[in-house]
């Protein structure tokens, strides 16, 4: 049995901490990742590394840590650094494709390995970053076993 992640936006940590496991996507204000809310097995650390190494050129060992917002016996909520979503708003197709290719060649790491899968994921994150920016929200991730 693995861990499941749900990415969403919230105006602040206090709001993000109140997100219960049973919250429906429409209660998140349309700020969740993916159409209708996307539950995924891709870790926030992997997403952060994918964006920052593939787009910003930051070495893996310099990717900033996630911030723990709440730790509950049944789930946790973490905040992703804005540096993970901000770079996606200003890049075009060529940069997304290049980042996907770069990430698909990184050895010994988890997450999608196929460049087209990474490309699609980065596009979903790009849309997510635009919605977060428009709402004035920050990225969070609900984590539970």
Short mmCIF file of C-alpha atoms in Angstrom, two decimals:
data_model
loop_
_atom_site.label_atom_id
_atom_site.label_comp_id
_atom_site.label_asym_id
_atom_site.label_seq_id
_atom_site.Cartn_x
_atom_site.Cartn_y
_atom_site.Cartn_z
CA UNK A 1 0.00 0.00 0.00
CA UNK A 2 1.43 3.34 -1.02
CA UNK A 3 1.01 6.95 -0.13
CA UNK A 4 -1.47 9.14 -2.03
CA UNK A 5 -1.06 12.85 -2.70
CA UNK A 6 -3.60 15.55 -3.59
CA UNK A 7 -2.29 18.95 -4.62
CA UNK A 8 -4.39 22.03 -3.96
CA UNK A 9 -4.17 25.77 -3.44
CA UNK A 10 -5.03 27.73 -0.33
CA UNK A 11 -4.58 31.34 0.71
CA UNK A 12 -2.55 30.43 3.80
CA UNK A 13 -1.33 27.60 6.02
CA UNK A 14 -4.24 27.91 8.46
CA UNK A 15 -6.74 27.30 5.65
CA UNK A 16 -4.65 24.46 4.21
CA UNK A 17 -4.43 22.81 7.64
CA UNK A 18 -8.24 22.60 7.80
CA UNK A 19 -8.49 20.54 4.60
CA UNK A 20 -9.93 17.20 5.75
CA UNK A 21 -9.33 13.99 3.85
CA UNK A 22 -12.96 13.81 2.79
CA UNK A 23 -13.05 17.32 1.28
CA UNK A 24 -14.53 17.29 -2.21
CA UNK A 25 -12.72 19.11 -5.05
CA UNK A 26 -15.45 21.74 -5.36
CA UNK A 27 -14.84 22.69 -1.72
CA UNK A 28 -11.25 23.57 -2.61
CA UNK A 29 -12.48 26.40 -4.80
CA UNK A 30 -11.35 24.86 -8.07
CA UNK A 31 -7.73 25.22 -7.04
CA UNK A 32 -6.80 21.56 -7.14
CA UNK A 33 -4.35 20.04 -9.59
CA UNK A 34 -5.90 18.31 -12.58
CA UNK A 35 -9.45 18.27 -13.82
CA UNK A 36 -11.83 17.62 -10.96
CA UNK A 37 -8.95 17.10 -8.54
CA UNK A 38 -6.10 14.73 -9.17
CA UNK A 39 -4.96 12.11 -6.73
CA UNK A 40 -1.50 10.94 -7.58
CA UNK A 41 1.42 8.83 -6.40
CA UNK A 42 3.97 11.46 -7.42
CA UNK A 43 5.68 12.87 -4.35
CA UNK A 44 5.87 16.64 -3.82
CA UNK A 45 9.65 16.33 -3.54
CA UNK A 46 9.73 14.77 -7.02
CA UNK A 47 7.58 17.51 -8.51
CA UNK A 48 9.73 20.20 -6.89
CA UNK A 49 12.89 18.60 -8.24
CA UNK A 50 11.35 18.12 -11.70
CA UNK A 51 10.49 21.82 -12.03
CA UNK A 52 13.58 23.24 -10.40
CA UNK A 53 16.15 21.03 -12.10
CA UNK A 54 14.44 20.86 -15.49
CA UNK A 55 13.38 24.48 -15.83
CA UNK A 56 15.50 26.49 -13.42
CA UNK A 57 18.65 24.38 -13.72
CA UNK A 58 19.02 24.06 -9.95
CA UNK A 59 21.02 21.00 -8.84
CA UNK A 60 18.96 18.34 -7.06
CA UNK A 61 20.82 18.84 -3.78
CA UNK A 62 19.79 22.54 -3.74
CA UNK A 63 16.03 21.96 -4.11
CA UNK A 64 14.40 23.61 -1.06
CA UNK A 65 12.60 21.43 1.49
CA UNK A 66 8.85 21.24 1.88
CA UNK A 67 7.22 22.91 4.87
CA UNK A 68 5.11 20.73 7.16
CA UNK A 69 1.82 22.53 7.86
CA UNK A 70 0.03 19.85 9.88
CA UNK A 71 0.85 16.31 10.92
CA UNK A 72 -2.20 14.28 11.90
CA UNK A 73 -2.20 10.54 12.68
CA UNK A 74 -4.22 9.93 9.49
CA UNK A 75 -2.72 12.50 7.10
CA UNK A 76 -0.31 15.39 6.67
CA UNK A 77 -0.43 18.69 4.79
CA UNK A 78 2.78 20.13 3.34
CA UNK A 79 3.43 23.46 1.63
CA UNK A 80 5.46 23.51 -1.56
CA UNK A 81 7.80 26.44 -2.11
CA UNK A 82 6.44 29.03 -4.56
CA UNK A 83 9.66 28.49 -6.52
CA UNK A 84 8.08 25.21 -7.64
CA UNK A 85 5.08 26.79 -9.36
CA UNK A 86 6.19 30.31 -10.26
CA UNK A 87 8.72 29.31 -12.96
CA UNK A 88 5.99 27.45 -14.86
CA UNK A 89 3.86 30.52 -15.51
CA UNK A 90 6.31 32.27 -17.82
CA UNK A 91 7.61 29.45 -20.01
CA UNK A 92 6.49 28.29 -23.44
CA UNK A 93 6.13 24.94 -25.17
CA UNK A 94 9.80 24.66 -26.04
CA UNK A 95 10.88 25.09 -22.42
CA UNK A 96 8.28 22.61 -21.16
CA UNK A 97 9.47 20.07 -23.74
CA UNK A 98 13.13 20.64 -22.85
CA UNK A 99 12.40 20.32 -19.12
CA UNK A 100 10.49 17.08 -19.73
CA UNK A 101 13.38 15.66 -21.72
CA UNK A 102 15.93 16.69 -19.08
CA UNK A 103 13.88 15.15 -16.28
CA UNK A 104 13.30 11.92 -18.22
CA UNK A 105 17.07 11.40 -18.41
CA UNK A 106 17.81 11.88 -14.69
CA UNK A 107 19.04 8.50 -13.38
CA UNK A 108 18.06 6.83 -10.12
CA UNK A 109 14.99 8.76 -9.09
CA UNK A 110 11.30 8.07 -8.68
CA UNK A 111 8.46 9.50 -10.72
CA UNK A 112 7.57 9.32 -14.38
CA UNK A 113 10.43 8.33 -16.69
CA UNK A 114 8.86 8.79 -20.11
CA UNK A 115 9.48 12.30 -21.52
CA UNK A 116 5.92 12.59 -22.86
CA UNK A 117 4.45 11.67 -19.44
CA UNK A 118 6.66 14.31 -17.82
CA UNK A 119 5.61 16.80 -20.51
CA UNK A 120 1.92 16.17 -19.77
CA UNK A 121 2.53 16.42 -16.02
CA UNK A 122 4.39 19.72 -16.43
CA UNK A 123 1.49 21.08 -18.49
CA UNK A 124 -0.95 20.13 -15.72
CA UNK A 125 1.31 21.89 -13.25
CA UNK A 126 1.54 24.90 -15.54
CA UNK A 127 -2.26 25.22 -15.59
CA UNK A 128 -2.30 24.71 -11.81
CA UNK A 129 0.30 27.47 -11.33
CA UNK A 130 -1.82 29.91 -13.36
CA UNK A 131 -4.93 29.14 -11.28
CA UNK A 132 -2.98 29.54 -8.03
CA UNK A 133 -1.55 32.87 -9.15
CA UNK A 134 -4.96 34.18 -10.24
CA UNK A 135 -6.50 33.19 -6.90
CA UNK A 136 -3.55 34.52 -4.87
CA UNK A 137 -3.05 31.06 -3.39
CA UNK A 138 -0.03 28.97 -2.54
CA UNK A 139 0.54 25.29 -3.37
CA UNK A 140 -0.12 22.62 -0.75
CA UNK A 141 -0.28 18.86 -0.78
CA UNK A 142 -2.49 16.57 1.26
CA UNK A 143 -0.61 13.34 1.99
CA UNK A 144 -2.13 10.15 3.36
CA UNK A 145 -1.46 6.41 3.36
#
